[in-house]
mmCIF file of C-alpha atoms and ligand atoms in Angstrom:
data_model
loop_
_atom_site.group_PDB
_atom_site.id
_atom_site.type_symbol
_atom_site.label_atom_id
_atom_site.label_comp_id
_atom_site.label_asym_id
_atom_site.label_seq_id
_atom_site.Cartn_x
_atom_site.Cartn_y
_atom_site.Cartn_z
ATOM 1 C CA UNK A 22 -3.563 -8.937 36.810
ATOM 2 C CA UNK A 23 -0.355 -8.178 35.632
ATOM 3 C CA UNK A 24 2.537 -10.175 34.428
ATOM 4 C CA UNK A 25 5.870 -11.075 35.537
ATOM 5 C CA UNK A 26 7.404 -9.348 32.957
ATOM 6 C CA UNK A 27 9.112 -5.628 34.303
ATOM 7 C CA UNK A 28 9.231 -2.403 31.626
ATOM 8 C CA UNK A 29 12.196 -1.002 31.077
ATOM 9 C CA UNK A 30 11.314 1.605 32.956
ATOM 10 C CA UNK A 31 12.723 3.045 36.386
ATOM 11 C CA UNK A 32 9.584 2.832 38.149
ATOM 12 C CA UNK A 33 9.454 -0.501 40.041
ATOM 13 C CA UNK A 34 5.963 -0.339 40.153
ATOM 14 C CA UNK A 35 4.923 0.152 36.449
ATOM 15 C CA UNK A 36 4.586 -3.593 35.340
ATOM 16 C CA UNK A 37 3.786 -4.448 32.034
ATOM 17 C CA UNK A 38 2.057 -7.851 31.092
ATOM 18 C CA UNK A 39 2.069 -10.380 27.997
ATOM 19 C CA UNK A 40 -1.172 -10.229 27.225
ATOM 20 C CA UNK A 41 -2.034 -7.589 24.617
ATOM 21 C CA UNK A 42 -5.289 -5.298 25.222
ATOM 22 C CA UNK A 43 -5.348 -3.623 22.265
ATOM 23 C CA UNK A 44 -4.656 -4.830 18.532
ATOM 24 C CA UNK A 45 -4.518 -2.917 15.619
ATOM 25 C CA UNK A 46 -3.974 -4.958 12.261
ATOM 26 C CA UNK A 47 -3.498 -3.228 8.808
ATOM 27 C CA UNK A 48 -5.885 -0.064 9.990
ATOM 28 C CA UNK A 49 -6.789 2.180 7.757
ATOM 29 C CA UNK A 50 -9.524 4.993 7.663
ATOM 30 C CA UNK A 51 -10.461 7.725 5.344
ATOM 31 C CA UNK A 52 -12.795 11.201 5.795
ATOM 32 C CA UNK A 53 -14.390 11.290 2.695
ATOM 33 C CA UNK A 54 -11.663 11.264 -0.457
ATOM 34 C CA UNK A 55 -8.871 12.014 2.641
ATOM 35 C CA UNK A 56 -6.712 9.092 3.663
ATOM 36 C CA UNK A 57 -6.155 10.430 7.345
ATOM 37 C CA UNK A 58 -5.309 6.917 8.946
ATOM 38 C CA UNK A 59 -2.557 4.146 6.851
ATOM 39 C CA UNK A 60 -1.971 0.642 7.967
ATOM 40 C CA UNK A 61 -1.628 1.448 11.469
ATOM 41 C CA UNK A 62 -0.272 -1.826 13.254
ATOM 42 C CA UNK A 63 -0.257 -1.301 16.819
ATOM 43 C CA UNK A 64 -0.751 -3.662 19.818
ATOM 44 C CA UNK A 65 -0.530 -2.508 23.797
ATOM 45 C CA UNK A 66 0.056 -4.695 26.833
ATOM 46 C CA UNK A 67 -1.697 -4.630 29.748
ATOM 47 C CA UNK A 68 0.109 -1.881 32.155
ATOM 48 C CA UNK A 69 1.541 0.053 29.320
ATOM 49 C CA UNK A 70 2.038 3.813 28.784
ATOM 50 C CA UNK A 71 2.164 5.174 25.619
ATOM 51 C CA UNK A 72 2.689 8.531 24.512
ATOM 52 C CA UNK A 73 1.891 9.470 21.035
ATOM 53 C CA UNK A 74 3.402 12.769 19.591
ATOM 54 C CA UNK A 75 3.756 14.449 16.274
ATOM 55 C CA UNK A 76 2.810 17.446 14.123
ATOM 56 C CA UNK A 77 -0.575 18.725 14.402
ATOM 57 C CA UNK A 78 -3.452 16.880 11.680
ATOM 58 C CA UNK A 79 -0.908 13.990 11.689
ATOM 59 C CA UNK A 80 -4.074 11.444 12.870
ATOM 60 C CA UNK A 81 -3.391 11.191 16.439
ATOM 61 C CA UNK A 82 -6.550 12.127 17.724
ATOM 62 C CA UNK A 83 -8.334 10.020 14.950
ATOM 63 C CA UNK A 84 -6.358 7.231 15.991
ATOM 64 C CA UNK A 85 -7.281 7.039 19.587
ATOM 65 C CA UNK A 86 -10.842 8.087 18.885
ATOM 66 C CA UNK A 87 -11.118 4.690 16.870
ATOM 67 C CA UNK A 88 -9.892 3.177 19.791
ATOM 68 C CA UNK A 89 -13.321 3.064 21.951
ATOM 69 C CA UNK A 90 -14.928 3.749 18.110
ATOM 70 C CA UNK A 91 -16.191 7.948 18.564
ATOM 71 C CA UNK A 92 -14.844 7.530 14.303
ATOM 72 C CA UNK A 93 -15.214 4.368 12.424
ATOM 73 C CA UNK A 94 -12.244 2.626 10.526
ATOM 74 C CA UNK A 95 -12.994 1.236 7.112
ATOM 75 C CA UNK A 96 -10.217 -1.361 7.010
ATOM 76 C CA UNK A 97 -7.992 -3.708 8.650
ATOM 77 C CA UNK A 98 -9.307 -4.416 12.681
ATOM 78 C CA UNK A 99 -9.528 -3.099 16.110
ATOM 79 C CA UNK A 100 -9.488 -5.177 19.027
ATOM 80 C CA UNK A 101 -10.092 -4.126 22.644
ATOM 81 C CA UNK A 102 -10.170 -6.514 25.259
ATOM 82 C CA UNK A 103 -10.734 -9.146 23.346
ATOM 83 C CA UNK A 104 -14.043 -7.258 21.461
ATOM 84 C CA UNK A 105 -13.242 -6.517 17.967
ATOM 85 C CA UNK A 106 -14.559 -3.067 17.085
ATOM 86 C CA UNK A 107 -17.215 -3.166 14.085
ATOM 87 C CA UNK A 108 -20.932 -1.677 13.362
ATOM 88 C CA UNK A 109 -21.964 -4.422 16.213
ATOM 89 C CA UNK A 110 -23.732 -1.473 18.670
ATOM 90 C CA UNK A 111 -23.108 -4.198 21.460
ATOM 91 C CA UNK A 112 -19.280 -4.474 21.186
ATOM 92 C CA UNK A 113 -19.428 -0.829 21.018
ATOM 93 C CA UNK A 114 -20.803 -0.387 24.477
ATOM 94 C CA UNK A 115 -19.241 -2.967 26.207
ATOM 95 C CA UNK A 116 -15.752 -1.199 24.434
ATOM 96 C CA UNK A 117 -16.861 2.071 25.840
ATOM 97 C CA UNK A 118 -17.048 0.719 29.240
ATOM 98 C CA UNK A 119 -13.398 -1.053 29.894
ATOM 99 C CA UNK A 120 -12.450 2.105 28.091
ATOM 100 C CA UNK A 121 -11.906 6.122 29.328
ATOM 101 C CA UNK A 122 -11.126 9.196 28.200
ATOM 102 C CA UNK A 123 -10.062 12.151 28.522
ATOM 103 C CA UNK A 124 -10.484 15.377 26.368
ATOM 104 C CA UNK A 125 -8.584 18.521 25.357
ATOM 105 C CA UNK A 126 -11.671 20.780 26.163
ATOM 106 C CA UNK A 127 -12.391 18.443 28.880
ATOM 107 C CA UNK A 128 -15.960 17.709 27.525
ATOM 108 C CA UNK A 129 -17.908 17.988 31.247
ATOM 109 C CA UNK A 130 -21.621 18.834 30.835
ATOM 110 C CA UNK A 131 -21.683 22.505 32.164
ATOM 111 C CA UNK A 132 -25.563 22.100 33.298
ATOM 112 C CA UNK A 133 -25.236 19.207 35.634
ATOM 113 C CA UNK A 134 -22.718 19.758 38.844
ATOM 114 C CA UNK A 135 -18.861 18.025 39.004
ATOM 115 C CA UNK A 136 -20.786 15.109 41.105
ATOM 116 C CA UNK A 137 -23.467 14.235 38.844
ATOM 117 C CA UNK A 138 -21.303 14.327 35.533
ATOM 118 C CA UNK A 139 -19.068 11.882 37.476
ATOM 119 C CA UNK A 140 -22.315 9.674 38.545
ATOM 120 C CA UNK A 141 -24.579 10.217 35.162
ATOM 121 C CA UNK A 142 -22.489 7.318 33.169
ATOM 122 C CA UNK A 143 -22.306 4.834 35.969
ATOM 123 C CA UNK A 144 -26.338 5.738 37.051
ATOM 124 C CA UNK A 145 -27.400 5.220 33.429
ATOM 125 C CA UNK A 146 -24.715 2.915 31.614
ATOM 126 C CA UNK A 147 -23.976 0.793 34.626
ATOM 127 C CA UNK A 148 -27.239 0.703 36.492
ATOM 128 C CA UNK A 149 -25.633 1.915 39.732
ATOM 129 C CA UNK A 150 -27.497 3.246 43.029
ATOM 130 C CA UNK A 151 -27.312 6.524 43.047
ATOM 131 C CA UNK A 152 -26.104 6.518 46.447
ATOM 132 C CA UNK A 153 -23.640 3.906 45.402
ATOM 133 C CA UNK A 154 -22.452 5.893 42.505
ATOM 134 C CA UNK A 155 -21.977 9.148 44.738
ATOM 135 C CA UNK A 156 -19.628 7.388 46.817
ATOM 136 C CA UNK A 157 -17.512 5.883 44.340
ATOM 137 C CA UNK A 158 -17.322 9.461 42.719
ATOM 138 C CA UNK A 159 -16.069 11.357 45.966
ATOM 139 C CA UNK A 160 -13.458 8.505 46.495
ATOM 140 C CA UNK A 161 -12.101 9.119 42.513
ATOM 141 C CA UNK A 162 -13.016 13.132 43.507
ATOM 142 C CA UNK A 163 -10.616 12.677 46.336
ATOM 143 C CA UNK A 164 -7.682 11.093 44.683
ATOM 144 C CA UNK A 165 -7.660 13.645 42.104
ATOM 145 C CA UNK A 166 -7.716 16.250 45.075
ATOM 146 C CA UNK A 167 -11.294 18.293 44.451
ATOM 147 C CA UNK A 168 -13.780 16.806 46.631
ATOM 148 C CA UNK A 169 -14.845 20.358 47.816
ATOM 149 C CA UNK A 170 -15.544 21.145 44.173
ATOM 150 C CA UNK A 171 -18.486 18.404 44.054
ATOM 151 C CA UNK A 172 -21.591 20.663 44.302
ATOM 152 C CA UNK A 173 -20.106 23.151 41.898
ATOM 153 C CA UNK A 174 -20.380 23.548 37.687
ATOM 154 C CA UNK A 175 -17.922 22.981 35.693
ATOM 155 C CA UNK A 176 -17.951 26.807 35.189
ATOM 156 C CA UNK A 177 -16.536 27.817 38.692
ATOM 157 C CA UNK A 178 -13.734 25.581 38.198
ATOM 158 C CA UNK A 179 -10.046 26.583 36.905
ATOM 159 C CA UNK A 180 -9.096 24.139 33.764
ATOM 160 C CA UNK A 181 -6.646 22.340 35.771
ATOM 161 C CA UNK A 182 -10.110 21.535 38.019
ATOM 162 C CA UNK A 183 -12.097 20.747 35.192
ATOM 163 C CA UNK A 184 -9.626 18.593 33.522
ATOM 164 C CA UNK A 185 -9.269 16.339 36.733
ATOM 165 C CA UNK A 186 -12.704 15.906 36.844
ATOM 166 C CA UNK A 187 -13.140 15.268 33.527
ATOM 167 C CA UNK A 188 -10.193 12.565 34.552
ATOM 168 C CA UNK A 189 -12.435 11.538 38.079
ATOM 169 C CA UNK A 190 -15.658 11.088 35.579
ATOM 170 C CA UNK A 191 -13.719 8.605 33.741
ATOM 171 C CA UNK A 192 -12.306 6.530 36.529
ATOM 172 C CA UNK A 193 -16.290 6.261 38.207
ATOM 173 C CA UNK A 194 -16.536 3.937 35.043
ATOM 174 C CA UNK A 195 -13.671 1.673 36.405
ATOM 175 C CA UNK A 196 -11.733 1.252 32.802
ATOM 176 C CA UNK A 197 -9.473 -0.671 31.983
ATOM 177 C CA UNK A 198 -7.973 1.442 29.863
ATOM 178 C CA UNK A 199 -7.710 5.550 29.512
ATOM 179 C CA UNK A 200 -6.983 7.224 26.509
ATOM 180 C CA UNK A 201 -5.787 11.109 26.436
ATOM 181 C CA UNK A 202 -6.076 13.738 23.993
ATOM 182 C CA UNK A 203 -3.624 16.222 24.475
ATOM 183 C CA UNK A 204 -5.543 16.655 28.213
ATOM 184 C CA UNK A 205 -2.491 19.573 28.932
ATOM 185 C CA UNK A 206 -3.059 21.343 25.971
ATOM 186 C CA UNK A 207 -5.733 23.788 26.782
ATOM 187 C CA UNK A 208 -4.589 24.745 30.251
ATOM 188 C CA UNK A 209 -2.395 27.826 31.560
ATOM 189 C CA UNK A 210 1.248 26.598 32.591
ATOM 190 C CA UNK A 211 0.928 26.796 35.909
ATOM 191 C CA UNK A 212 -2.065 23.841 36.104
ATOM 192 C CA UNK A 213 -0.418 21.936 33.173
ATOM 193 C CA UNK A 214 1.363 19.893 36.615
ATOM 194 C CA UNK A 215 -1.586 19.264 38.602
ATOM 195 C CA UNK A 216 -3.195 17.115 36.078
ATOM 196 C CA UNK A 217 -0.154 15.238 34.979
ATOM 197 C CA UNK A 218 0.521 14.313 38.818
ATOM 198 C CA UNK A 219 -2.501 12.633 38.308
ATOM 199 C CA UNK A 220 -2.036 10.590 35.174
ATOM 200 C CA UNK A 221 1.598 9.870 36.686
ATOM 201 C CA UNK A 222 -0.244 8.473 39.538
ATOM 202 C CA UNK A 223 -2.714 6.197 37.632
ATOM 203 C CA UNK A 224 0.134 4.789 35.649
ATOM 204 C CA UNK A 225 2.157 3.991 38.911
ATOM 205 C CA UNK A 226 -1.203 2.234 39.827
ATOM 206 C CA UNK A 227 -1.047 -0.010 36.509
ATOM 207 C CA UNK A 228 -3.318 1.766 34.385
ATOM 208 C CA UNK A 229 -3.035 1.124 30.487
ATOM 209 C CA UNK A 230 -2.883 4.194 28.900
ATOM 210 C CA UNK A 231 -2.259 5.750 25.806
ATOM 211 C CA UNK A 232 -1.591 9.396 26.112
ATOM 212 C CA UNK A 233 -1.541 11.672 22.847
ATOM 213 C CA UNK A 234 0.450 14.597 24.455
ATOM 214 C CA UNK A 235 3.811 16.682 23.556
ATOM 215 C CA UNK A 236 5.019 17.305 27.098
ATOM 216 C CA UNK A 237 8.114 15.203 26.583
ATOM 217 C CA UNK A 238 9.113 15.206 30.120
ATOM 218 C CA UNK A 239 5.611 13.053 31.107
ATOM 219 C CA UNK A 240 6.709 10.710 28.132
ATOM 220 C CA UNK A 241 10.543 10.382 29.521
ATOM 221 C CA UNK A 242 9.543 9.790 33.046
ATOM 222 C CA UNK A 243 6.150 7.709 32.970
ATOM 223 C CA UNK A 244 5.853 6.014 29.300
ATOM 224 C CA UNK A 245 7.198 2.469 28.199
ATOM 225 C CA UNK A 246 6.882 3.365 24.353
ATOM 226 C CA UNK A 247 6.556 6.506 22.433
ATOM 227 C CA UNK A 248 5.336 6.724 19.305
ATOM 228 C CA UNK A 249 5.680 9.183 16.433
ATOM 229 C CA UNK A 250 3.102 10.046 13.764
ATOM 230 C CA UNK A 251 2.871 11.834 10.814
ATOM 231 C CA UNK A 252 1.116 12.036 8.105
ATOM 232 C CA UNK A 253 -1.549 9.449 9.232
ATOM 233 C CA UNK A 254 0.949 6.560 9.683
ATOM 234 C CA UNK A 255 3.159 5.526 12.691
ATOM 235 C CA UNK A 256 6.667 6.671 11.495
ATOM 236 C CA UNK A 257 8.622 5.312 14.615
ATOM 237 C CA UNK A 258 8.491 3.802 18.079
ATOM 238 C CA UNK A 259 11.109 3.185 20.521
ATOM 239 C CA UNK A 260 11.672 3.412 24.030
ATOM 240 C CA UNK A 261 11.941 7.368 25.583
ATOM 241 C CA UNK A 262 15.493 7.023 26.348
ATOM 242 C CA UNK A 263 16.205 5.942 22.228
ATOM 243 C CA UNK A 264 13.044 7.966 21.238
ATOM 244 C CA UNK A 265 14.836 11.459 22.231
ATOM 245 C CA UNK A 266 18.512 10.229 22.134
ATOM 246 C CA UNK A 267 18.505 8.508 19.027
ATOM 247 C CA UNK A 268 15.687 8.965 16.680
ATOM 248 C CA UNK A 269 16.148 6.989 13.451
ATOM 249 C CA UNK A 270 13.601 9.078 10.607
ATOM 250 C CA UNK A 271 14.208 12.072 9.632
ATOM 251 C CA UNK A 272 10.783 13.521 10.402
ATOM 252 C CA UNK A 273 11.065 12.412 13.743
ATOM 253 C CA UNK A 274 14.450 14.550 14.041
ATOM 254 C CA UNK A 275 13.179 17.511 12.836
ATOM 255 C CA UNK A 276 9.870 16.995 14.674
ATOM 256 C CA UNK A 277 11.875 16.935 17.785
ATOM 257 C CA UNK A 278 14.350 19.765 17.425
ATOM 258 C CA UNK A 279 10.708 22.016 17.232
ATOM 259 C CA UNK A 280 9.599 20.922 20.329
ATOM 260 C CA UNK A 281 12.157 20.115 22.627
HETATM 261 P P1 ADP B 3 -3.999 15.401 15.096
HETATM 262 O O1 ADP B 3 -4.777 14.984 16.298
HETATM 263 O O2 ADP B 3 -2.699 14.668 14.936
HETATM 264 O O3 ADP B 3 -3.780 16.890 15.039
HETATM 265 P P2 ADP B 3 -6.385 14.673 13.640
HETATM 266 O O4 ADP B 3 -6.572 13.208 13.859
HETATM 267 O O5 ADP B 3 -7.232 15.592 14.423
HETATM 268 O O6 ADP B 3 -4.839 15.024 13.803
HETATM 269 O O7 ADP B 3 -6.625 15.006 12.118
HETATM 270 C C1 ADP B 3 -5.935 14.341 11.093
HETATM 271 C C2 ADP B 3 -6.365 14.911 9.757
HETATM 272 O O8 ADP B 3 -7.725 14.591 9.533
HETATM 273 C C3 ADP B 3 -6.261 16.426 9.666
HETATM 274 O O9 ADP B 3 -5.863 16.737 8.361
HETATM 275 C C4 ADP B 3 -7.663 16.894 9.914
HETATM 276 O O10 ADP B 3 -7.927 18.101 9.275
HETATM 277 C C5 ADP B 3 -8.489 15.771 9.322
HETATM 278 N N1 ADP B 3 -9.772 15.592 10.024
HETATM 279 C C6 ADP B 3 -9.945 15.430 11.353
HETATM 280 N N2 ADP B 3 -11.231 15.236 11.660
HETATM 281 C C7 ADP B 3 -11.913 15.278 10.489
HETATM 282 C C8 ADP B 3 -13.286 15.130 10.118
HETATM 283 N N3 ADP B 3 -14.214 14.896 11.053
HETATM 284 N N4 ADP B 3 -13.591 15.238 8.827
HETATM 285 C C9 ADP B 3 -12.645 15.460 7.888
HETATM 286 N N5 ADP B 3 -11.339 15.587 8.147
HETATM 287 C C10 ADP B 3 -10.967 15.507 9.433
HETATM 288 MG MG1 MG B 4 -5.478 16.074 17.935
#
């Protein structure tokens, strides 16, 4: 599953492999007149973590949405797993399957309990047994440490809750990949931790993941390559240790000394 090859990073566990899951070549999208995405090049290994920062409307969010293809890219190519991304409807469902994610607002239906939005995808998109896919959604319930919320709506729950479900929902679908959209951003402080514990924990199990976020300590400690974004292009990448310590553009510098 994964390769020989180690990450530079401290964790022993977090492996990173050859093979690339993701390739972006010469991507470029548009809203309308509004050039929001420019020649993005970007290609991820299996097993690696990347965090994407910088200023708000800089594209990050459009960016990983074309990634499993909730907004369309007009030029250049997107290739997931091997699938290349285009008006196909087929590679666009079997994309959305190998890949998760997770949302600011978290997303969850608010009519249907936290068990059945983690069991409607894999009931209806994967054909599961119900009973089947109630099992496998108290195990992911478990690791993310709410099975006692399962009969509840999303509505009774604290964000922190709702965003680990949201994060349990995604995981019933067995990706390969998760993608994150600033999934810290909309809670109070004090469950900000509870949810990254549990994206620190997928990564330590090998997850790919791309993680738009701007808490800078997650990015240190868990990814393999941050990269910086603004004005709908990728301005710089490094590793965190030369990311923080030594940023090379000048937008990068000053987008740091705001948020750090
Ligand atoms: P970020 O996530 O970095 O804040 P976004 O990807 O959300 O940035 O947005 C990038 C730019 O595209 C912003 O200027 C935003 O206003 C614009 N934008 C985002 N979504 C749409 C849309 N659906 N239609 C038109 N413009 C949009
Ligand atoms: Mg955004």
């Amino acid at each position: 599953m994964q390769g020989d090859q180690q990450s530079k990073s401290t964790a022993p566990t977090m492996q990173v492999g050859d093979e690339a899951v993701i390739n972006i070549t010469d991507m470029n999208k548009w809203y309308g007149q509004f050039h929001v995405l420019k020649d993005i090049n970007l290609a991820v290994r299996r097993g690696e973590r990347i965090v994407i920062c910088g200023p708000s409307g800089s594209g990050k969010s459009t960016l990983i949405r074309c990634i499993n293809r909730l907004e369309e890219h007009q030029k250049g190519s997107i290739n997931v797993n091997g699938i290349e991304l285009n008006s196909d409807l087929k590679n666009i469902d079997a994309t959305r399957r190998e890949v998760g994610m997770v949302f600011q607002h978290f997303n969850l239906f608010p009519h249907l309990t936290v068990l059945q939005n983690c069991t409607l995808a894999p009931i209806w998109v994967k054909k599961m047994p119900k009973k089947e896919a109630e099992e496998v959604a108290m195990q992911y319930l478990e690791r993310v440490r709410i099975p006692e919320q399962a009969n509840k709506f999303p509505g009774q729950l604290s964000g922190g809750q709702q965003q680990r479900v949201a994060i349990a929902r995604s995981l019933c679908m067995n990706p390969k990949i998760m993608l994150f959209d600033e999934p810290t951003s909309a809670l109070d402080p004090e469950m900000i931790k509870e949810v990254l514990d549990v994206m620190i924990e997928l990564a330590h199990e090998g997850m790919t993941m791309i993680c738009v976020t701007h808490e800078m300590g997650f990015a240190k400690t868990v990814a393999n390559r941050v990269i910086f974004m603004d004005g709908g292009q990728i301005i710089e990448e490094n590793e965190p240790e030369a990311f923080f310590n030594n940023p090379q553009s000048e937008r990068t510098q000053l987008f740091l000394s705001q948020i750090l």
